[in-house]
Amino acid sequence: MTKEVLVSIAGLQYENESDEAIELISTGEYYFRNNKHYVMYDELLEDKEGDSTATVKCTLKISEKQIEVIRKEPAAVHMIFELGQNHMTYYSTPYGDLMMGITTNSIKIEENEDVIDVELTYALDMNYQFVSDCKLTIKIKSK
């Protein structure tokens, strides 16, 4: 894997009335240290009209049994995905903090010379109330 990478993150929330999809594609920097893959990238936050309002620094940490997604202000969160575990974290928004719970149901990681594919399924709750089942797909590819 090269230092310069392309990061693609696609998420899907399965809700009763409709499924909500998100997708992010960004460039980033890749490192491998202490048996973990690290990827640093920027994410643009958009307002309701689709205009970019802020850039958020993000970090992915990928190890054999755990995936971490760390976002800095103004939308700070530290999500930990670990099979069969429930991890609680605060999700900071401009409107206040929410307590977020993540219960990981499956983790699939495929590593090749120039590509890392990650697929996660998990249950999401906010303020101790179930919100939806979710799927997150991450692809890191040498640039």
mmCIF file of N, CA and C in Angstrom, residues 21-131:
data_model
loop_
_atom_site.group_PDB
_atom_site.id
_atom_site.type_symbol
_atom_site.label_atom_id
_atom_site.label_comp_id
_atom_site.label_asym_id
_atom_site.label_seq_id
_atom_site.Cartn_x
_atom_site.Cartn_y
_atom_site.Cartn_z
ATOM 1 N N ALA A 21 -28.879 6.200 2.515
ATOM 2 C CA ALA A 21 -27.506 5.906 2.105
ATOM 3 C C ALA A 21 -26.647 7.168 2.153
ATOM 4 N N ILE A 22 -25.372 6.985 2.504
ATOM 5 C CA ILE A 22 -24.392 8.066 2.437
ATOM 6 C C ILE A 22 -23.156 7.515 1.740
ATOM 7 N N GLU A 23 -22.419 8.380 1.085
ATOM 8 C CA GLU A 23 -21.164 7.953 0.469
ATOM 9 C C GLU A 23 -20.172 9.097 0.516
ATOM 10 N N LEU A 24 -18.929 8.749 0.808
ATOM 11 C CA LEU A 24 -17.839 9.710 0.892
ATOM 12 C C LEU A 24 -16.658 9.147 0.123
ATOM 13 N N ILE A 25 -16.047 9.996 -0.706
ATOM 14 C CA ILE A 25 -14.808 9.634 -1.389
ATOM 15 C C ILE A 25 -13.820 10.755 -1.128
ATOM 16 N N SER A 26 -12.624 10.390 -0.657
ATOM 17 C CA SER A 26 -11.619 11.397 -0.307
ATOM 18 C C SER A 26 -10.233 10.821 -0.540
ATOM 19 N N THR A 27 -9.253 11.693 -0.593
ATOM 20 C CA THR A 27 -7.866 11.247 -0.607
ATOM 21 C C THR A 27 -7.377 11.235 0.836
ATOM 22 N N GLY A 28 -6.366 10.435 1.096
ATOM 23 C CA GLY A 28 -5.860 10.360 2.459
ATOM 24 C C GLY A 28 -4.435 9.853 2.498
ATOM 25 N N GLU A 29 -3.936 9.712 3.724
ATOM 26 C CA GLU A 29 -2.601 9.175 3.964
ATOM 27 C C GLU A 29 -2.716 7.876 4.743
ATOM 28 N N TYR A 30 -1.922 6.885 4.327
ATOM 29 C CA TYR A 30 -1.956 5.550 4.918
ATOM 30 C C TYR A 30 -0.643 5.263 5.642
ATOM 31 N N TYR A 31 -0.767 4.623 6.811
ATOM 32 C CA TYR A 31 0.381 4.148 7.575
ATOM 33 C C TYR A 31 0.052 2.783 8.157
ATOM 34 N N PHE A 32 1.080 1.951 8.380
ATOM 35 C CA PHE A 32 0.916 0.676 9.077
ATOM 36 C C PHE A 32 1.889 0.664 10.236
ATOM 37 N N ARG A 33 1.356 0.649 11.455
ATOM 38 C CA ARG A 33 2.184 0.639 12.662
ATOM 39 C C ARG A 33 1.533 -0.255 13.717
ATOM 40 N N ASN A 34 2.356 -0.973 14.474
ATOM 41 C CA ASN A 34 1.877 -1.804 15.583
ATOM 42 C C ASN A 34 0.724 -2.720 15.165
ATOM 43 N N ASN A 35 0.857 -3.347 13.993
ATOM 44 C CA ASN A 35 -0.149 -4.262 13.456
ATOM 45 C C ASN A 35 -1.513 -3.610 13.230
ATOM 46 N N LYS A 36 -1.537 -2.302 12.990
ATOM 47 C CA LYS A 36 -2.772 -1.578 12.678
ATOM 48 C C LYS A 36 -2.572 -0.753 11.415
ATOM 49 N N HIS A 37 -3.640 -0.687 10.632
ATOM 50 C CA HIS A 37 -3.682 0.192 9.471
ATOM 51 C C HIS A 37 -4.266 1.527 9.932
ATOM 52 N N TYR A 38 -3.603 2.628 9.583
ATOM 53 C CA TYR A 38 -4.086 3.969 9.906
ATOM 54 C C TYR A 38 -4.329 4.724 8.601
ATOM 55 N N VAL A 39 -5.461 5.390 8.497
ATOM 56 C CA VAL A 39 -5.760 6.227 7.346
ATOM 57 C C VAL A 39 -6.297 7.555 7.872
ATOM 58 N N MET A 40 -5.634 8.652 7.447
ATOM 59 C CA MET A 40 -6.084 9.992 7.809
ATOM 60 C C MET A 40 -6.641 10.655 6.552
ATOM 61 N N TYR A 41 -7.834 11.233 6.673
ATOM 62 C CA TYR A 41 -8.469 11.880 5.531
ATOM 63 C C TYR A 41 -9.354 13.019 6.031
ATOM 64 N N ASP A 42 -9.763 13.880 5.101
ATOM 65 C CA ASP A 42 -10.664 14.987 5.421
ATOM 66 C C ASP A 42 -12.056 14.683 4.894
ATOM 67 N N GLU A 43 -13.051 15.103 5.662
ATOM 68 C CA GLU A 43 -14.447 14.953 5.255
ATOM 69 C C GLU A 43 -15.078 16.342 5.235
ATOM 70 N N LEU A 44 -15.798 16.649 4.160
ATOM 71 C CA LEU A 44 -16.491 17.932 4.067
ATOM 72 C C LEU A 44 -17.901 17.773 4.616
ATOM 73 N N LEU A 45 -18.261 18.624 5.576
ATOM 74 C CA LEU A 45 -19.629 18.639 6.082
ATOM 75 C C LEU A 45 -20.453 19.560 5.194
ATOM 76 N N GLU A 46 -21.681 19.160 4.943
ATOM 77 C CA GLU A 46 -22.565 19.967 4.107
ATOM 78 C C GLU A 46 -23.793 20.384 4.897
ATOM 79 N N ASP A 47 -24.336 21.566 4.541
ATOM 80 C CA ASP A 47 -25.590 21.984 5.142
ATOM 81 C C ASP A 47 -26.745 21.385 4.333
ATOM 82 N N LYS A 48 -27.974 21.726 4.689
ATOM 83 C CA LYS A 48 -29.144 21.137 4.031
ATOM 84 C C LYS A 48 -29.223 21.470 2.548
ATOM 85 N N GLU A 49 -28.631 22.582 2.133
ATOM 86 C CA GLU A 49 -28.647 22.964 0.719
ATOM 87 C C GLU A 49 -27.528 22.285 -0.067
ATOM 88 N N GLY A 50 -26.675 21.520 0.588
ATOM 89 C CA GLY A 50 -25.590 20.822 -0.076
ATOM 90 C C GLY A 50 -24.312 21.631 -0.189
ATOM 91 N N ASP A 51 -24.246 22.786 0.469
ATOM 92 C CA ASP A 51 -23.037 23.603 0.457
ATOM 93 C C ASP A 51 -22.062 23.105 1.515
ATOM 94 N N SER A 52 -20.766 23.081 1.182
ATOM 95 C CA SER A 52 -19.741 22.687 2.153
ATOM 96 C C SER A 52 -19.628 23.755 3.230
ATOM 97 N N THR A 53 -19.659 23.320 4.484
ATOM 98 C CA THR A 53 -19.615 24.273 5.586
ATOM 99 C C THR A 53 -18.365 24.134 6.445
ATOM 100 N N ALA A 54 -17.753 22.964 6.474
ATOM 101 C CA ALA A 54 -16.577 22.753 7.317
ATOM 102 C C ALA A 54 -15.828 21.512 6.850
ATOM 103 N N THR A 55 -14.539 21.479 7.172
ATOM 104 C CA THR A 55 -13.719 20.307 6.906
ATOM 105 C C THR A 55 -13.424 19.625 8.235
ATOM 106 N N VAL A 56 -13.663 18.324 8.282
ATOM 107 C CA VAL A 56 -13.454 17.546 9.500
ATOM 108 C C VAL A 56 -12.278 16.598 9.277
ATOM 109 N N LYS A 57 -11.319 16.593 10.192
ATOM 110 C CA LYS A 57 -10.188 15.666 10.155
ATOM 111 C C LYS A 57 -10.668 14.317 10.691
ATOM 112 N N CYS A 58 -10.401 13.255 9.941
ATOM 113 C CA CYS A 58 -10.858 11.924 10.325
ATOM 114 C C CYS A 58 -9.701 10.924 10.301
ATOM 115 N N THR A 59 -9.809 9.909 11.145
ATOM 116 C CA THR A 59 -8.819 8.841 11.203
ATOM 117 C C THR A 59 -9.534 7.498 11.273
ATOM 118 N N LEU A 60 -9.074 6.549 10.476
ATOM 119 C CA LEU A 60 -9.514 5.155 10.562
ATOM 120 C C LEU A 60 -8.378 4.351 11.168
ATOM 121 N N LYS A 61 -8.703 3.475 12.119
ATOM 122 C CA LYS A 61 -7.737 2.526 12.667
ATOM 123 C C LYS A 61 -8.337 1.142 12.442
ATOM 124 N N ILE A 62 -7.611 0.324 11.712
ATOM 125 C CA ILE A 62 -8.115 -0.998 11.363
ATOM 126 C C ILE A 62 -7.153 -2.047 11.879
ATOM 127 N N SER A 63 -7.649 -2.912 12.752
ATOM 128 C CA SER A 63 -6.856 -4.040 13.219
ATOM 129 C C SER A 63 -7.663 -5.304 12.969
ATOM 130 N N GLU A 64 -7.113 -6.432 13.330
ATOM 131 C CA GLU A 64 -7.746 -7.715 13.034
ATOM 132 C C GLU A 64 -9.145 -7.841 13.642
ATOM 133 N N LYS A 65 -9.346 -7.304 14.847
ATOM 134 C CA LYS A 65 -10.612 -7.521 15.553
ATOM 135 C C LYS A 65 -11.392 -6.250 15.852
ATOM 136 N N GLN A 66 -10.870 -5.091 15.428
ATOM 137 C CA GLN A 66 -11.522 -3.842 15.812
ATOM 138 C C GLN A 66 -11.295 -2.765 14.754
ATOM 139 N N ILE A 67 -12.337 -1.993 14.484
ATOM 140 C CA ILE A 67 -12.261 -0.852 13.580
ATOM 141 C C ILE A 67 -12.648 0.388 14.384
ATOM 142 N N GLU A 68 -11.872 1.460 14.234
ATOM 143 C CA GLU A 68 -12.198 2.720 14.887
ATOM 144 C C GLU A 68 -12.336 3.800 13.830
ATOM 145 N N VAL A 69 -13.367 4.633 13.984
ATOM 146 C CA VAL A 69 -13.576 5.804 13.146
ATOM 147 C C VAL A 69 -13.568 7.004 14.082
ATOM 148 N N ILE A 70 -12.611 7.902 13.873
ATOM 149 C CA ILE A 70 -12.457 9.059 14.758
ATOM 150 C C ILE A 70 -12.634 10.325 13.926
ATOM 151 N N ARG A 71 -13.588 11.152 14.321
ATOM 152 C CA ARG A 71 -13.822 12.439 13.658
ATOM 153 C C ARG A 71 -13.602 13.544 14.675
ATOM 154 N N LYS A 72 -12.939 14.613 14.235
ATOM 155 C CA LYS A 72 -12.697 15.781 15.091
ATOM 156 C C LYS A 72 -13.843 16.776 14.958
ATOM 157 N N GLU A 73 -13.750 17.872 15.703
ATOM 158 C CA GLU A 73 -14.764 18.931 15.664
ATOM 159 C C GLU A 73 -14.911 19.476 14.249
ATOM 160 N N PRO A 74 -16.066 19.941 13.844
ATOM 161 C CA PRO A 74 -17.253 20.274 14.629
ATOM 162 C C PRO A 74 -18.254 19.124 14.784
ATOM 163 N N ALA A 75 -17.965 17.942 14.248
ATOM 164 C CA ALA A 75 -18.878 16.799 14.383
ATOM 165 C C ALA A 75 -18.099 15.638 14.993
ATOM 166 N N ALA A 76 -17.573 15.845 16.194
ATOM 167 C CA ALA A 76 -16.661 14.889 16.823
ATOM 168 C C ALA A 76 -17.376 13.621 17.273
ATOM 169 N N VAL A 77 -16.703 12.490 17.014
ATOM 170 C CA VAL A 77 -17.184 11.197 17.479
ATOM 171 C C VAL A 77 -16.020 10.206 17.406
ATOM 172 N N HIS A 78 -16.025 9.216 18.284
ATOM 173 C CA HIS A 78 -15.027 8.146 18.278
ATOM 174 C C HIS A 78 -15.805 6.836 18.315
ATOM 175 N N MET A 79 -16.058 6.280 17.138
ATOM 176 C CA MET A 79 -16.846 5.046 17.027
ATOM 177 C C MET A 79 -15.908 3.843 17.041
ATOM 178 N N ILE A 80 -16.255 2.850 17.849
ATOM 179 C CA ILE A 80 -15.475 1.614 17.935
ATOM 180 C C ILE A 80 -16.384 0.460 17.527
ATOM 181 N N PHE A 81 -15.921 -0.305 16.545
ATOM 182 C CA PHE A 81 -16.649 -1.478 16.064
ATOM 183 C C PHE A 81 -15.855 -2.708 16.457
ATOM 184 N N GLU A 82 -16.435 -3.520 17.342
ATOM 185 C CA GLU A 82 -15.788 -4.737 17.833
ATOM 186 C C GLU A 82 -16.854 -5.807 17.923
ATOM 187 N N LEU A 83 -16.620 -6.931 17.272
ATOM 188 C CA LEU A 83 -17.612 -7.983 17.134
ATOM 189 C C LEU A 83 -18.227 -8.387 18.469
ATOM 190 N N GLY A 84 -19.561 -8.344 18.533
ATOM 191 C CA GLY A 84 -20.288 -8.772 19.711
ATOM 192 C C GLY A 84 -20.240 -7.815 20.886
ATOM 193 N N GLN A 85 -19.632 -6.651 20.714
ATOM 194 C CA GLN A 85 -19.500 -5.682 21.800
ATOM 195 C C GLN A 85 -20.400 -4.468 21.553
ATOM 196 N N ASN A 86 -20.843 -3.861 22.636
ATOM 197 C CA ASN A 86 -21.590 -2.605 22.569
ATOM 198 C C ASN A 86 -20.674 -1.506 23.087
ATOM 199 N N HIS A 87 -20.362 -0.555 22.226
ATOM 200 C CA HIS A 87 -19.512 0.576 22.611
ATOM 201 C C HIS A 87 -20.336 1.846 22.608
ATOM 202 N N MET A 88 -20.235 2.607 23.690
ATOM 203 C CA MET A 88 -20.951 3.875 23.833
ATOM 204 C C MET A 88 -19.970 5.020 23.599
ATOM 205 N N THR A 89 -20.458 6.089 22.977
ATOM 206 C CA THR A 89 -19.639 7.261 22.717
ATOM 207 C C THR A 89 -20.537 8.480 22.603
ATOM 208 N N TYR A 90 -19.963 9.648 22.761
ATOM 209 C CA TYR A 90 -20.707 10.882 22.533
ATOM 210 C C TYR A 90 -20.506 11.317 21.093
ATOM 211 N N TYR A 91 -21.587 11.728 20.463
ATOM 212 C CA TYR A 91 -21.557 12.284 19.113
ATOM 213 C C TYR A 91 -21.847 13.766 19.247
ATOM 214 N N SER A 92 -20.830 14.595 19.012
ATOM 215 C CA SER A 92 -20.970 16.042 19.162
ATOM 216 C C SER A 92 -21.498 16.645 17.872
ATOM 217 N N THR A 93 -22.521 17.467 17.997
ATOM 218 C CA THR A 93 -23.078 18.192 16.862
ATOM 219 C C THR A 93 -23.123 19.671 17.232
ATOM 220 N N PRO A 94 -23.305 20.542 16.263
ATOM 221 C CA PRO A 94 -23.441 21.968 16.591
ATOM 222 C C PRO A 94 -24.652 22.252 17.482
ATOM 223 N N TYR A 95 -25.576 21.300 17.567
ATOM 224 C CA TYR A 95 -26.806 21.489 18.353
ATOM 225 C C TYR A 95 -26.749 20.826 19.721
ATOM 226 N N GLY A 96 -25.628 20.142 20.018
ATOM 227 C CA GLY A 96 -25.478 19.471 21.301
ATOM 228 C C GLY A 96 -24.951 18.056 21.134
ATOM 229 N N ASP A 97 -24.672 17.414 22.270
ATOM 230 C CA ASP A 97 -24.127 16.058 22.261
ATOM 231 C C ASP A 97 -25.233 15.019 22.376
ATOM 232 N N LEU A 98 -25.027 13.893 21.691
ATOM 233 C CA LEU A 98 -25.924 12.748 21.783
ATOM 234 C C LEU A 98 -25.113 11.546 22.249
ATOM 235 N N MET A 99 -25.722 10.676 23.026
ATOM 236 C CA MET A 99 -25.077 9.428 23.424
ATOM 237 C C MET A 99 -25.376 8.401 22.337
ATOM 238 N N MET A 100 -24.306 7.863 21.727
ATOM 239 C CA MET A 100 -24.449 6.914 20.631
ATOM 240 C C MET A 100 -23.970 5.548 21.084
ATOM 241 N N GLY A 101 -24.753 4.527 20.782
ATOM 242 C CA GLY A 101 -24.375 3.151 21.065
ATOM 243 C C GLY A 101 -24.206 2.374 19.775
ATOM 244 N N ILE A 102 -23.140 1.574 19.697
ATOM 245 C CA ILE A 102 -22.857 0.772 18.511
ATOM 246 C C ILE A 102 -22.652 -0.666 18.945
ATOM 247 N N THR A 103 -23.503 -1.571 18.446
ATOM 248 C CA THR A 103 -23.356 -3.002 18.702
ATOM 249 C C THR A 103 -23.017 -3.665 17.373
ATOM 250 N N THR A 104 -21.795 -4.141 17.246
ATOM 251 C CA THR A 104 -21.301 -4.693 15.988
ATOM 252 C C THR A 104 -21.767 -6.139 15.832
ATOM 253 N N ASN A 105 -22.376 -6.429 14.670
ATOM 254 C CA ASN A 105 -22.871 -7.771 14.375
ATOM 255 C C ASN A 105 -21.903 -8.576 13.510
ATOM 256 N N SER A 106 -21.194 -7.897 12.590
ATOM 257 C CA SER A 106 -20.224 -8.600 11.751
ATOM 258 C C SER A 106 -19.123 -7.651 11.299
ATOM 259 N N ILE A 107 -17.934 -8.211 11.139
ATOM 260 C CA ILE A 107 -16.775 -7.493 10.604
ATOM 261 C C ILE A 107 -16.126 -8.405 9.571
ATOM 262 N N LYS A 108 -15.907 -7.853 8.379
ATOM 263 C CA LYS A 108 -15.224 -8.603 7.328
ATOM 264 C C LYS A 108 -14.123 -7.700 6.782
ATOM 265 N N ILE A 109 -12.875 -8.159 6.840
ATOM 266 C CA ILE A 109 -11.730 -7.382 6.366
ATOM 267 C C ILE A 109 -10.981 -8.228 5.343
ATOM 268 N N GLU A 110 -10.759 -7.652 4.151
ATOM 269 C CA GLU A 110 -9.959 -8.307 3.119
ATOM 270 C C GLU A 110 -8.797 -7.391 2.782
ATOM 271 N N GLU A 111 -7.583 -7.924 2.902
ATOM 272 C CA GLU A 111 -6.381 -7.149 2.617
ATOM 273 C C GLU A 111 -5.663 -7.731 1.405
ATOM 274 N N ASN A 112 -5.329 -6.851 0.466
ATOM 275 C CA ASN A 112 -4.495 -7.198 -0.678
ATOM 276 C C ASN A 112 -3.318 -6.233 -0.689
ATOM 277 N N GLU A 113 -2.450 -6.357 -1.665
ATOM 278 C CA GLU A 113 -1.259 -5.514 -1.705
ATOM 279 C C GLU A 113 -1.608 -4.025 -1.786
ATOM 280 N N ASP A 114 -2.600 -3.662 -2.604
ATOM 281 C CA ASP A 114 -2.924 -2.251 -2.808
ATOM 282 C C ASP A 114 -4.352 -1.881 -2.415
ATOM 283 N N VAL A 115 -5.081 -2.790 -1.759
ATOM 284 C CA VAL A 115 -6.479 -2.523 -1.407
ATOM 285 C C VAL A 115 -6.814 -3.157 -0.064
ATOM 286 N N ILE A 116 -7.556 -2.414 0.745
ATOM 287 C CA ILE A 116 -8.137 -2.962 1.973
ATOM 288 C C ILE A 116 -9.641 -2.728 1.883
ATOM 289 N N ASP A 117 -10.426 -3.803 1.996
ATOM 290 C CA ASP A 117 -11.878 -3.719 1.996
ATOM 291 C C ASP A 117 -12.390 -4.103 3.371
ATOM 292 N N VAL A 118 -13.284 -3.275 3.915
ATOM 293 C CA VAL A 118 -13.887 -3.543 5.222
ATOM 294 C C VAL A 118 -15.396 -3.460 5.070
ATOM 295 N N GLU A 119 -16.092 -4.421 5.653
ATOM 296 C CA GLU A 119 -17.552 -4.386 5.678
ATOM 297 C C GLU A 119 -18.020 -4.649 7.100
ATOM 298 N N LEU A 120 -18.842 -3.752 7.625
ATOM 299 C CA LEU A 120 -19.363 -3.856 8.987
ATOM 300 C C LEU A 120 -20.885 -3.833 8.966
ATOM 301 N N THR A 121 -21.502 -4.609 9.829
ATOM 302 C CA THR A 121 -22.931 -4.448 10.095
ATOM 303 C C THR A 121 -23.073 -4.224 11.592
ATOM 304 N N TYR A 122 -23.983 -3.313 11.959
ATOM 305 C CA TYR A 122 -24.125 -2.974 13.368
ATOM 306 C C TYR A 122 -25.495 -2.387 13.651
ATOM 307 N N ALA A 123 -25.860 -2.407 14.917
ATOM 308 C CA ALA A 123 -27.090 -1.768 15.386
ATOM 309 C C ALA A 123 -26.699 -0.431 16.004
ATOM 310 N N LEU A 124 -27.463 0.605 15.681
ATOM 311 C CA LEU A 124 -27.182 1.951 16.156
ATOM 312 C C LEU A 124 -28.291 2.415 17.084
ATOM 313 N N ASP A 125 -27.900 2.970 18.244
ATOM 314 C CA ASP A 125 -28.901 3.614 19.098
ATOM 315 C C ASP A 125 -28.415 5.002 19.481
ATOM 316 N N MET A 126 -29.360 5.882 19.732
ATOM 317 C CA MET A 126 -29.077 7.249 20.168
ATOM 318 C C MET A 126 -29.828 7.487 21.467
ATOM 319 N N ASN A 127 -29.087 7.976 22.467
ATOM 320 C CA ASN A 127 -29.680 8.216 23.788
ATOM 321 C C ASN A 127 -30.440 6.986 24.291
ATOM 322 N N TYR A 128 -29.821 5.812 24.089
ATOM 323 C CA TYR A 128 -30.309 4.516 24.581
ATOM 324 C C TYR A 128 -31.595 4.050 23.898
ATOM 325 N N GLN A 129 -31.931 4.623 22.739
ATOM 326 C CA GLN A 129 -33.082 4.194 21.962
ATOM 327 C C GLN A 129 -32.600 3.668 20.612
ATOM 328 N N PHE A 130 -33.042 2.455 20.253
ATOM 329 C CA PHE A 130 -32.651 1.867 18.974
ATOM 330 C C PHE A 130 -33.063 2.786 17.830
ATOM 331 N N VAL A 131 -32.141 3.017 16.881
ATOM 332 C CA VAL A 131 -32.422 3.860 15.718
ATOM 333 C C VAL A 131 -32.563 3.002 14.468
#
